[in-house]
Tab-separated table of C-alpha atoms and ligand atoms in Angstrom:
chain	number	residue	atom	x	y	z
A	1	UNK	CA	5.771	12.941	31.855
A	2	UNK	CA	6.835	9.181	31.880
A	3	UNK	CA	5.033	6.193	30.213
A	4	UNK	CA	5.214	2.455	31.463
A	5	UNK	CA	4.371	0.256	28.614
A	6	UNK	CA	3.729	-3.156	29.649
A	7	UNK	CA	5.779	-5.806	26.901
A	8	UNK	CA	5.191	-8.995	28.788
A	9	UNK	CA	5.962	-12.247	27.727
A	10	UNK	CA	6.197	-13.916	24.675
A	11	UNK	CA	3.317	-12.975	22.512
A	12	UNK	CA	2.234	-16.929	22.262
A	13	UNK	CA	-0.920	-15.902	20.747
A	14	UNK	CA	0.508	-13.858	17.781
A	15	UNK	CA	2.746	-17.140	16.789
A	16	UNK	CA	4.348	-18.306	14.174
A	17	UNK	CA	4.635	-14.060	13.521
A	18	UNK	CA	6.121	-13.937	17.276
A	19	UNK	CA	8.756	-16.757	16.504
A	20	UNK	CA	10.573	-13.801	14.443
A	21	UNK	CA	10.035	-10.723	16.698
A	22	UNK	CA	8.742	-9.817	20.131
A	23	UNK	CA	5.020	-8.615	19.651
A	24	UNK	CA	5.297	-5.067	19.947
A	25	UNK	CA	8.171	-5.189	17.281
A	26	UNK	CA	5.280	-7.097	14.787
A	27	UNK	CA	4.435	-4.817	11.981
A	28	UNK	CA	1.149	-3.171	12.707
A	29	UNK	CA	0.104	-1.240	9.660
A	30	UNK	CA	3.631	-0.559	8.219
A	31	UNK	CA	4.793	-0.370	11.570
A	32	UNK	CA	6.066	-1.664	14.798
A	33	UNK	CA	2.606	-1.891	16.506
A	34	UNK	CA	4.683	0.004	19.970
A	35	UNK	CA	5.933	2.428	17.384
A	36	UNK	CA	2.122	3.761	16.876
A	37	UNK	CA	2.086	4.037	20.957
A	38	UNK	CA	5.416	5.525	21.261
A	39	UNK	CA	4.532	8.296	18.673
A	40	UNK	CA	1.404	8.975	20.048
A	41	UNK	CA	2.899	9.588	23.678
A	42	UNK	CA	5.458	11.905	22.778
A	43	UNK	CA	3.284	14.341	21.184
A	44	UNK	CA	1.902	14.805	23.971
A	45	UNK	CA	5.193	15.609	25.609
A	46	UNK	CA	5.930	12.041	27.738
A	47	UNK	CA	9.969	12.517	27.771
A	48	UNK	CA	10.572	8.928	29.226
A	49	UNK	CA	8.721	5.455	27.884
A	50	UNK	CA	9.820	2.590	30.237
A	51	UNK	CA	9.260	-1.059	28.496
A	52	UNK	CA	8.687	-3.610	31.576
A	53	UNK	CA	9.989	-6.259	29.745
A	54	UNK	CA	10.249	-10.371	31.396
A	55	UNK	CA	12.747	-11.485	28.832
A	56	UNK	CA	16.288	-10.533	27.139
A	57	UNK	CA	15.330	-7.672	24.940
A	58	UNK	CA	18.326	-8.019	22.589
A	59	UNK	CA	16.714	-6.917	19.888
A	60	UNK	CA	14.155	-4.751	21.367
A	61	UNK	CA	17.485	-2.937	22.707
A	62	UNK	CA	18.735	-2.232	19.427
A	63	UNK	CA	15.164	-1.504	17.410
A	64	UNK	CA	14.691	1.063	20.518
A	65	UNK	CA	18.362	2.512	20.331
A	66	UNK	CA	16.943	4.245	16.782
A	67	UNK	CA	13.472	5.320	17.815
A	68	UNK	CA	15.326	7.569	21.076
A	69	UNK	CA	17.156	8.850	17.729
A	70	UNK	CA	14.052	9.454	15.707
A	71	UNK	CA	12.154	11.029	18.834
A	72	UNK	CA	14.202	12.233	20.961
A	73	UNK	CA	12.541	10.552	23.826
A	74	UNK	CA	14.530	8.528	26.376
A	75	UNK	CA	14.016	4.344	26.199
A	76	UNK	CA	14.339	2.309	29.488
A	77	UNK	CA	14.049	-1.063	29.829
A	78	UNK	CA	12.837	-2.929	33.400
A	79	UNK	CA	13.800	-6.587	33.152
A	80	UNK	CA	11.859	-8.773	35.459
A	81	UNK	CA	13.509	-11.503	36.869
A	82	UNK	CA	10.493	-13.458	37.137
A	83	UNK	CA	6.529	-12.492	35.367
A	84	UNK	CA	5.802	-9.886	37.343
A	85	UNK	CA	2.120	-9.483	35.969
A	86	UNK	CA	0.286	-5.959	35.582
A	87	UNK	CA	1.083	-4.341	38.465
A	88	UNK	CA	4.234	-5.710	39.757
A	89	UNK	CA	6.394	-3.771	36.967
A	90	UNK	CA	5.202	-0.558	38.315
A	91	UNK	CA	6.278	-1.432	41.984
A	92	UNK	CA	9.446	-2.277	40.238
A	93	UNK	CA	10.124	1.186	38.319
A	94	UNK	CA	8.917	3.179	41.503
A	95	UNK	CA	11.818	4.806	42.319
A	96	UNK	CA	11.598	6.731	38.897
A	97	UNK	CA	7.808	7.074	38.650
A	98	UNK	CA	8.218	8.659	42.362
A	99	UNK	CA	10.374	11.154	41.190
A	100	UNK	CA	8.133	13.819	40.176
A	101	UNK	CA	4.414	14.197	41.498
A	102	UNK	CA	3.298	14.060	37.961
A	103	UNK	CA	0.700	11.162	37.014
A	104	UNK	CA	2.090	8.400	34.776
A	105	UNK	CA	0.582	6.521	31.718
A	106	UNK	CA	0.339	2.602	31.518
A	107	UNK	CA	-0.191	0.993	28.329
A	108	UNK	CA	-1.133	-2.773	27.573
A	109	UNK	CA	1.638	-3.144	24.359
A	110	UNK	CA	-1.304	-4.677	22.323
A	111	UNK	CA	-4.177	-2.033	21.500
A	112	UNK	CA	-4.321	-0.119	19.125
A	113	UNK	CA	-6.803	3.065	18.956
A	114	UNK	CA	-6.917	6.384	18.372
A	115	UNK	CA	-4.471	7.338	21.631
A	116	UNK	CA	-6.530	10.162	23.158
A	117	UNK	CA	-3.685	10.781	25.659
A	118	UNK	CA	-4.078	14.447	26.368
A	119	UNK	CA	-7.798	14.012	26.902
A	120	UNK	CA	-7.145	11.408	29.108
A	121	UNK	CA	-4.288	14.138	31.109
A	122	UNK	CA	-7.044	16.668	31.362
A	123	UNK	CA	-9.655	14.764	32.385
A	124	UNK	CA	-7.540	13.140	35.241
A	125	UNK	CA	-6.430	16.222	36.686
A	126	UNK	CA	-9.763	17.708	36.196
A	127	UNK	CA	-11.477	14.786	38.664
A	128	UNK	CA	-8.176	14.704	41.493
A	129	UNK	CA	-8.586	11.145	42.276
A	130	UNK	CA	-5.605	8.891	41.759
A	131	UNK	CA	-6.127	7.085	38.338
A	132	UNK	CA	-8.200	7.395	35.268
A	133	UNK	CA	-8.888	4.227	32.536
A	134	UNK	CA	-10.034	4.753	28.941
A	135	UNK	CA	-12.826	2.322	28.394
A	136	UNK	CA	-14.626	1.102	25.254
A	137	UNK	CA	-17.729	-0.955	24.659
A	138	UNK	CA	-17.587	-4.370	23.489
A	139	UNK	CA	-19.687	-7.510	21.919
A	140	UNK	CA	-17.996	-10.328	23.966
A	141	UNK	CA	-16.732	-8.619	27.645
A	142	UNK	CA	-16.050	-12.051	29.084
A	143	UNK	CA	-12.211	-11.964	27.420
A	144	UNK	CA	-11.908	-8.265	29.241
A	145	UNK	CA	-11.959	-6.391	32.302
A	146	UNK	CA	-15.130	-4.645	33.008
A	147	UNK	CA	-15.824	-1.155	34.140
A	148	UNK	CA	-18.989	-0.400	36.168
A	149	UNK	CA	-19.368	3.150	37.445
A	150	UNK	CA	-21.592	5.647	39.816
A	151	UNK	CA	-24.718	6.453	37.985
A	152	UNK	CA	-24.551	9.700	36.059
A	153	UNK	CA	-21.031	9.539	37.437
A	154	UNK	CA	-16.921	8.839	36.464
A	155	UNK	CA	-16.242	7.391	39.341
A	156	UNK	CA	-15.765	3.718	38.724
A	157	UNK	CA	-17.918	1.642	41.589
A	158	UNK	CA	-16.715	-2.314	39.944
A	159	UNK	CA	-13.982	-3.149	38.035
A	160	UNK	CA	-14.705	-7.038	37.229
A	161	UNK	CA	-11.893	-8.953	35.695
A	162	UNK	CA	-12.786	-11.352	33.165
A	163	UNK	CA	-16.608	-11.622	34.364
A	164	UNK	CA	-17.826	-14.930	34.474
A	165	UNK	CA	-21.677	-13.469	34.373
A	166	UNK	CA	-22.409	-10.647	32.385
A	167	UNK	CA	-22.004	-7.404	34.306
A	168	UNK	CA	-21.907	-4.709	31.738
A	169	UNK	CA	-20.001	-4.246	28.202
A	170	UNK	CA	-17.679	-0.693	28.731
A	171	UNK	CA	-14.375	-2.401	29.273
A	172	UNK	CA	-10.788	-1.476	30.521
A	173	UNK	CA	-9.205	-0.852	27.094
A	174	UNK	CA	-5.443	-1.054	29.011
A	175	UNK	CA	-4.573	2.416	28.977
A	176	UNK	CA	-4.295	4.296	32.306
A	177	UNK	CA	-3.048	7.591	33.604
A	178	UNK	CA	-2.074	6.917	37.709
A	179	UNK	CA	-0.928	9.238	40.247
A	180	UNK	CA	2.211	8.087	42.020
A	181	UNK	CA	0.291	7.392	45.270
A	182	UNK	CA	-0.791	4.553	43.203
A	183	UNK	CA	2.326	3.464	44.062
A	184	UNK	CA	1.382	2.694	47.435
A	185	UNK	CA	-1.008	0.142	46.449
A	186	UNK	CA	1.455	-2.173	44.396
A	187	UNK	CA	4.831	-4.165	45.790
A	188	UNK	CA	7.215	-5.003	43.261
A	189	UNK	CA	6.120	-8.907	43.050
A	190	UNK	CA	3.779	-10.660	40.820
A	191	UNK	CA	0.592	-8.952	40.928
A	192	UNK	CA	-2.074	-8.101	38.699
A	193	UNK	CA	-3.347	-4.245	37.926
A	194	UNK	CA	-6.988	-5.490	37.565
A	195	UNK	CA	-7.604	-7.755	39.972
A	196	UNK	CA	-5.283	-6.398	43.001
A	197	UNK	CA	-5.146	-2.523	42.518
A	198	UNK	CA	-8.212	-1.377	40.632
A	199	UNK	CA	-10.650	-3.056	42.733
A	200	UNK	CA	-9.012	-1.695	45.734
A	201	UNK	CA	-9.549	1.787	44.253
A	202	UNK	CA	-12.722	1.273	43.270
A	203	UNK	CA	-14.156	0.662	46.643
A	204	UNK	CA	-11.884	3.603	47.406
A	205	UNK	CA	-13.595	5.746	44.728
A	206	UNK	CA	-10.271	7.027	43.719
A	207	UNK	CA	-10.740	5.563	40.206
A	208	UNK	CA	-12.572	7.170	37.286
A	209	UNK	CA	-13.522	6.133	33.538
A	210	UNK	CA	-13.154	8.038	30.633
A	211	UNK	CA	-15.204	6.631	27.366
A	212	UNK	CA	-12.495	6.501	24.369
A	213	UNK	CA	-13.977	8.058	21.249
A	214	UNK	CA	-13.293	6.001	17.800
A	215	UNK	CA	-12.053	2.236	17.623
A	216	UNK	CA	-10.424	0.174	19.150
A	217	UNK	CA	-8.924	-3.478	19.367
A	218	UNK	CA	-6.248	-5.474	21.044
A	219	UNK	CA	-4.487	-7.108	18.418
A	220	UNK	CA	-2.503	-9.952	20.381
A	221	UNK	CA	-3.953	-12.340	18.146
A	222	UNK	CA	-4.462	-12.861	14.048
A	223	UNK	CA	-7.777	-12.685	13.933
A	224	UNK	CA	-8.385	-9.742	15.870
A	225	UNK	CA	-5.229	-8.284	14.502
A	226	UNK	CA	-6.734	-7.959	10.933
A	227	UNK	CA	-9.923	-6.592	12.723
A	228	UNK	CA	-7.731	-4.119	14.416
A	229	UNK	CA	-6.151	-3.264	10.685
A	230	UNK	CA	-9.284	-2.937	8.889
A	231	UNK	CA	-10.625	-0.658	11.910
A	232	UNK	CA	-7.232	1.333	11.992
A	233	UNK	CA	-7.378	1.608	8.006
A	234	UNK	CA	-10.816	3.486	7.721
A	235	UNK	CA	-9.616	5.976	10.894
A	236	UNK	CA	-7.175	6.985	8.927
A	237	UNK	CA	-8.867	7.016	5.497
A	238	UNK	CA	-6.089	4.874	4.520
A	239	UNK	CA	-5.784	5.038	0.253
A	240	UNK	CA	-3.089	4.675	-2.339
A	241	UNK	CA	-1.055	7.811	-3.023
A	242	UNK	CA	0.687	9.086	-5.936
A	243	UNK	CA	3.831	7.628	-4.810
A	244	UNK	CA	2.417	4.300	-5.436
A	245	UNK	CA	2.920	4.627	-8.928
A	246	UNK	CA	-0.090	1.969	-10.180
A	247	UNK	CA	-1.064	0.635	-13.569
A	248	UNK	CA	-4.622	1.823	-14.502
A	249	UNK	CA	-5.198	-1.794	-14.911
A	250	UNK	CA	-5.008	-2.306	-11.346
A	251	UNK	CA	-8.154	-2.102	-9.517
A	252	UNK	CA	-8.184	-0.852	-5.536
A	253	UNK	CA	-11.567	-0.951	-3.211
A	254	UNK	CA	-11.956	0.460	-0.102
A	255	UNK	CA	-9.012	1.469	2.579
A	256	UNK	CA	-5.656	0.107	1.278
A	257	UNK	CA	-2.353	1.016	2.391
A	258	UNK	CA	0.501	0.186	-0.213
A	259	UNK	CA	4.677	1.106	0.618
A	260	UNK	CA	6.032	3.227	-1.760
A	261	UNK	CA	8.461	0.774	-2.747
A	262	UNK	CA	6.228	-2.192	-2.877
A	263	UNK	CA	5.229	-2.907	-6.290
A	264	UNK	CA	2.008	-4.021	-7.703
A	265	UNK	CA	1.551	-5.707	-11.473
A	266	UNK	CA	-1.355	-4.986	-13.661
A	267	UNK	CA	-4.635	-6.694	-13.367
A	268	UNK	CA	-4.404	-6.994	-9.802
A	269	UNK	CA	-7.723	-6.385	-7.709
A	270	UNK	CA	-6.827	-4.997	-4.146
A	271	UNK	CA	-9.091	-4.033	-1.457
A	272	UNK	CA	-10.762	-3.882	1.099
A	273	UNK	CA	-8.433	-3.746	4.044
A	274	UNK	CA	-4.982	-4.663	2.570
A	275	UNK	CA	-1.478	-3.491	3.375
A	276	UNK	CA	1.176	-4.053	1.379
A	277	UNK	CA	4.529	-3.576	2.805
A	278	UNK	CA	7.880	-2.218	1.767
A	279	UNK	CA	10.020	-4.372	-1.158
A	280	UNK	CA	6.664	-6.720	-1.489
A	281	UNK	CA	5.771	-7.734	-4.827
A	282	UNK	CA	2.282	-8.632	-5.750
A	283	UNK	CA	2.655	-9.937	-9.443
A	284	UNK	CA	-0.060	-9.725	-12.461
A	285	UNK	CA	-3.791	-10.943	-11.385
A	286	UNK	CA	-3.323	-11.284	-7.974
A	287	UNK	CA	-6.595	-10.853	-5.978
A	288	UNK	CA	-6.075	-9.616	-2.473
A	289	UNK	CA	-8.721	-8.656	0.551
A	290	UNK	CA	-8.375	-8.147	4.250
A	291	UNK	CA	-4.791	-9.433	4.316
A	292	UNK	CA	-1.218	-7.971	5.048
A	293	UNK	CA	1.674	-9.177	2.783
A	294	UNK	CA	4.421	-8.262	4.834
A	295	UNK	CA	7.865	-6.843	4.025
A	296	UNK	CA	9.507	-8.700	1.440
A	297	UNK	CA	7.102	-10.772	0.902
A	298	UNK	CA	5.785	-12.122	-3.149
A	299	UNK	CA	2.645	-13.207	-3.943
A	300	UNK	CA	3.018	-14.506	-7.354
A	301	UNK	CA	0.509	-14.467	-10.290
A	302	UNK	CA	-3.007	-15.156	-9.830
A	303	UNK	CA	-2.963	-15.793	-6.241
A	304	UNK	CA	-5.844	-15.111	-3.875
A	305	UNK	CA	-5.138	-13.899	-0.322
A	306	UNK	CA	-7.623	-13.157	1.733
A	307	UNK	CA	-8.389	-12.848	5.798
A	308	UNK	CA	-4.718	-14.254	5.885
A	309	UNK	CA	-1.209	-12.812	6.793
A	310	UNK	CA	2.149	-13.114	4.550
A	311	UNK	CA	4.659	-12.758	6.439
A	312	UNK	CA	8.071	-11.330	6.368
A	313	UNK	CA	9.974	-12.807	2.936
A	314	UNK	CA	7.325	-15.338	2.513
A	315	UNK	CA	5.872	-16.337	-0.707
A	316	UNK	CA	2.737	-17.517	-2.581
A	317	UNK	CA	2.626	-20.041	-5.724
A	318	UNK	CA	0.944	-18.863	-8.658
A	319	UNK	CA	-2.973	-19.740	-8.639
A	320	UNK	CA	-2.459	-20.344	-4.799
A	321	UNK	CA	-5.345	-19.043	-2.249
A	322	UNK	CA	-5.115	-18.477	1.486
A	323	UNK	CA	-8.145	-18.046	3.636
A	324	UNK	CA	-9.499	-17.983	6.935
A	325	UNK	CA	-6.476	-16.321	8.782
A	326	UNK	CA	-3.668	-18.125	7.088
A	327	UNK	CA	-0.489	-16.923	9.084
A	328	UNK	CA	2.441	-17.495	6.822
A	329	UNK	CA	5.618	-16.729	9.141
A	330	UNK	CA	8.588	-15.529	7.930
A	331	UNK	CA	9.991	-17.096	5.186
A	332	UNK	CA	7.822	-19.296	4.239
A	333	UNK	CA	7.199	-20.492	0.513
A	334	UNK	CA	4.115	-21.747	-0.359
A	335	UNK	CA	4.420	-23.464	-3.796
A	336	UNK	CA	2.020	-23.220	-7.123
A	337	UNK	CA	-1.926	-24.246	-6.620
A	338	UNK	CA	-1.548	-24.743	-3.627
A	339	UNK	CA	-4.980	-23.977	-0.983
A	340	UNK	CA	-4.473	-22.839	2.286
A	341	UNK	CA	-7.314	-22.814	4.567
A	342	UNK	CA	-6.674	-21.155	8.047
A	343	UNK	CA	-3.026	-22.908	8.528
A	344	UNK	CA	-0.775	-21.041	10.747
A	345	UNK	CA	2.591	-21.902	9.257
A	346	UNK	CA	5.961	-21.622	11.286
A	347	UNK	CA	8.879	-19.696	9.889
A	348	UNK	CA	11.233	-21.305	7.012
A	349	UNK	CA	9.012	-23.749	5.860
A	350	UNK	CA	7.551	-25.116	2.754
A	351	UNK	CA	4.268	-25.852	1.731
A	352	UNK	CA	3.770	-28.140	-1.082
A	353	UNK	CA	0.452	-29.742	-0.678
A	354	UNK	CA	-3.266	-28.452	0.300
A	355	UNK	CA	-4.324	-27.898	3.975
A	356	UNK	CA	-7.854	-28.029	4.094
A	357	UNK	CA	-8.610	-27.911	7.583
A	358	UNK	CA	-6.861	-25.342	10.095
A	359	UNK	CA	-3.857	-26.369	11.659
A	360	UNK	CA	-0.307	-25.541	12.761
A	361	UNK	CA	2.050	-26.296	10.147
A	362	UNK	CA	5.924	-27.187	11.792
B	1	GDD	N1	6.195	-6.718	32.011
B	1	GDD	C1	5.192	-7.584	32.052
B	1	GDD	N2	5.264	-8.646	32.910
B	1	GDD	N3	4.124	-7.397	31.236
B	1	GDD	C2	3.137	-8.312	31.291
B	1	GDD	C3	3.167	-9.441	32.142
B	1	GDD	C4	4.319	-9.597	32.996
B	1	GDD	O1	4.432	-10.549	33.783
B	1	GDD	N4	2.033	-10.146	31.938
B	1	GDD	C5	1.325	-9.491	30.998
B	1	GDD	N5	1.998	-8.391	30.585
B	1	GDD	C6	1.578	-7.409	29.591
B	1	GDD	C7	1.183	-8.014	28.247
B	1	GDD	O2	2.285	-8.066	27.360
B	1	GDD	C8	0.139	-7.023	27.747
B	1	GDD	O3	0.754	-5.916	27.094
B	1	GDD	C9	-0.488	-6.512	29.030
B	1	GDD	O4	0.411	-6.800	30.096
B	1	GDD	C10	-1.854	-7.169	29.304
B	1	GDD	O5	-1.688	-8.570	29.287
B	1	GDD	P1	-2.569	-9.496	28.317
B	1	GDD	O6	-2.123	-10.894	28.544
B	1	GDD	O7	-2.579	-8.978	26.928
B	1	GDD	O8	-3.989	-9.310	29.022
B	1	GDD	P2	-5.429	-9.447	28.392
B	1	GDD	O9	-5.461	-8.974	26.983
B	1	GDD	O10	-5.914	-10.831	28.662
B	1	GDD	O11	-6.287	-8.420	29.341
B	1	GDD	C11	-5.804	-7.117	29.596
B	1	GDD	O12	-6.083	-6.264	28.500
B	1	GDD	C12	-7.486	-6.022	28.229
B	1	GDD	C13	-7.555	-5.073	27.054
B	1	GDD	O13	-6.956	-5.630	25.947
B	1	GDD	C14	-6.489	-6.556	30.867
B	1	GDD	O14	-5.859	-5.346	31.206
B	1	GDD	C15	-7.992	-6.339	30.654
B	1	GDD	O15	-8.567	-5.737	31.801
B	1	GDD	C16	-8.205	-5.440	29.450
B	1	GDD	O16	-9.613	-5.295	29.198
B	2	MG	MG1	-4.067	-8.455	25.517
């Protein structure tokens, strides 16, 4: 089976993190957030992962060259010339999508969820209509695309992009099994999936729902990305392991997922919702909650991070505290007593003096 997963553009909304890498290469947990989608694909046997991509992927090319190592699954790359949207990537790749009658995924690059991709197989073939979307229930629909179907039934009747008006709170959580007559439906020009296809098929009746079991989130953006972690960290009954190697002085709470080679002074207090990633060091007293110090990164002694993101190589002064989804990108140095309150800082800068009111540090 093949998989189309949909890379897009730039990732604005994950900036100053998106300055260093394209989104899906962001660190998600320890790991490229497409890596968890990638993984969870080929186990259940997709051979071929297409990334519709509407930029140079340089460096997507080579991060990609050592995953078709790792999983022996094959890597394309569709380059749009121009944004081709949702849909218009698929009319792009159709050629190789046509070239078996087997159904195809689709993935959005930024959720994150349990992956239940063979359900999702079974249940489509099971129904024989001609494309099958995972939904989930959500507080705030308005940001989503929402699924209304047949009473009692699968069969999607509405599929209501970004409602306006309330309509109903089981959303499209962008993961989609199609048949290639799909295909028919889409041209290989800028169109979007939910409001130019899945309507269509909805008045069709061709289109079915399938209620995702667990969490989920789309974590194009910081806040929602440390929702996403915290949600992803108790799925997993994420919790140090032997390998971490910690002083009994150090105290962990709740779901906390450490690298092996990080390292982690005594008297530090660590939890809920933390990872810590590979070569960071998190020196003596350091008091850390819902926050991600990335790789590389230091958070010296007695600093407070919490609801915030360290990015790659970045630091924190001693007796410093970051709050209210700080985004330190990479490289950054914040110095000694220094108090960050929601400042999203770009890569390779300093910060010597308090921000006490969010903002966009350049
Ligand atoms: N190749 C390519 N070309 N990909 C694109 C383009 C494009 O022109 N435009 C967007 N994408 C990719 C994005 O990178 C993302 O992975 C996916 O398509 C969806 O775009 P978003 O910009 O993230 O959309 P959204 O979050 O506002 O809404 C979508 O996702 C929701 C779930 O998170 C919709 O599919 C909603 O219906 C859905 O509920
Ligand atoms: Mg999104």
């Amino acid at each position: 089976m093949k998989a189309v997963i949909l890379v897009g553009g730039f990732g604005t909304r994950l900036r100053p993190l998106t300055f260093s890498k394209p989104k899906p290469l962001v660190d998600f947990c320890n790991r490229p957030m497409i890596m968890h989608q990638i993984e969870a694909l080929v186990k259940v046997g997709v051979d071929e992962v297409i990334l519709a991509v509407n930029y140079q992927p340089e460096v997507m090319l080579s991060a990609m060259k050592a995953v078709e190592a790792e999983y022996k699954v094959k890597i394309t790359f569709s380059i749009e010339g121009e944004p081709l949207g949702t849909a218009g990537p698929l009319g792009l790749v159709r050629d190789v999508l046509e070239a078996s009658d087997q159904p195809f995924f689709v993935l959005n690059s930024d959720v994150i969820c349990p992956f239940p991709f063979q359900k999702l197989v079974d249940f489509h073939r099971a129904h024989g209509g001609e494309g099958t979307i995972l939904t989930t229930p959500v507080t705030d629909p308005s940001k989503y695309g929402v699924v209304l179907c047949q009473p009692e039934s699968s069969e999607i009747a509405r599929f209501v992009e970004k409602p306006k008006n309330y309509v109903g709170n089981q959303i499209n959580a962008g993961i989609y099994i199609l048949s290639p007559s799909v295909l028919k439906r889409i041209h290989p020009r800028p169109m979007s999936i939910e409001k130019d296809v899945f309507p269509h098929m909805a008045a069709a009746g061709t289109l079915h729902a399938v209620p995702l079991e667990g969490f989920w989130a789309d974590v194009g953006q910081p806040a929602d990305f440390l929702t996403g972690m915290a949600l992803y960290l108790d799925s997993i009954h994420a919790n140090v392991t032997s390998a971490n190697q910690l002083d009994p002085s150090v105290e962990i709470i709740g779901p906390v997922m450490i690298d092996p080679s990080a390292t982690i002074a005594p008297n530090c207090k660590i939890g809920p919702n933390v990872v810590i990633g590979p070569d960071a060091h998190i020196q003596r007293g350091v008091r850390l909650s819902h926050c991600v110090a990335m790789r590389g990164s230091v958070v010296k002694d007695h600093a407070c991070v919490r609801n915030s993101i360290v990015g790659w190589y970045s630091s924190v002064g001693r007796w410093s505290r970051l709050e209210n989804v700080t985004v330190l990108g990479e490289d950054v140095h914040v110095a000694d007593e220094v108090y960050v309150n929601g400042g999203s800082v770009l890569p390779h800068k300093s910060v010597g003096a308090n921000i006490l009111t969010p903002q966009i540090v350049m």
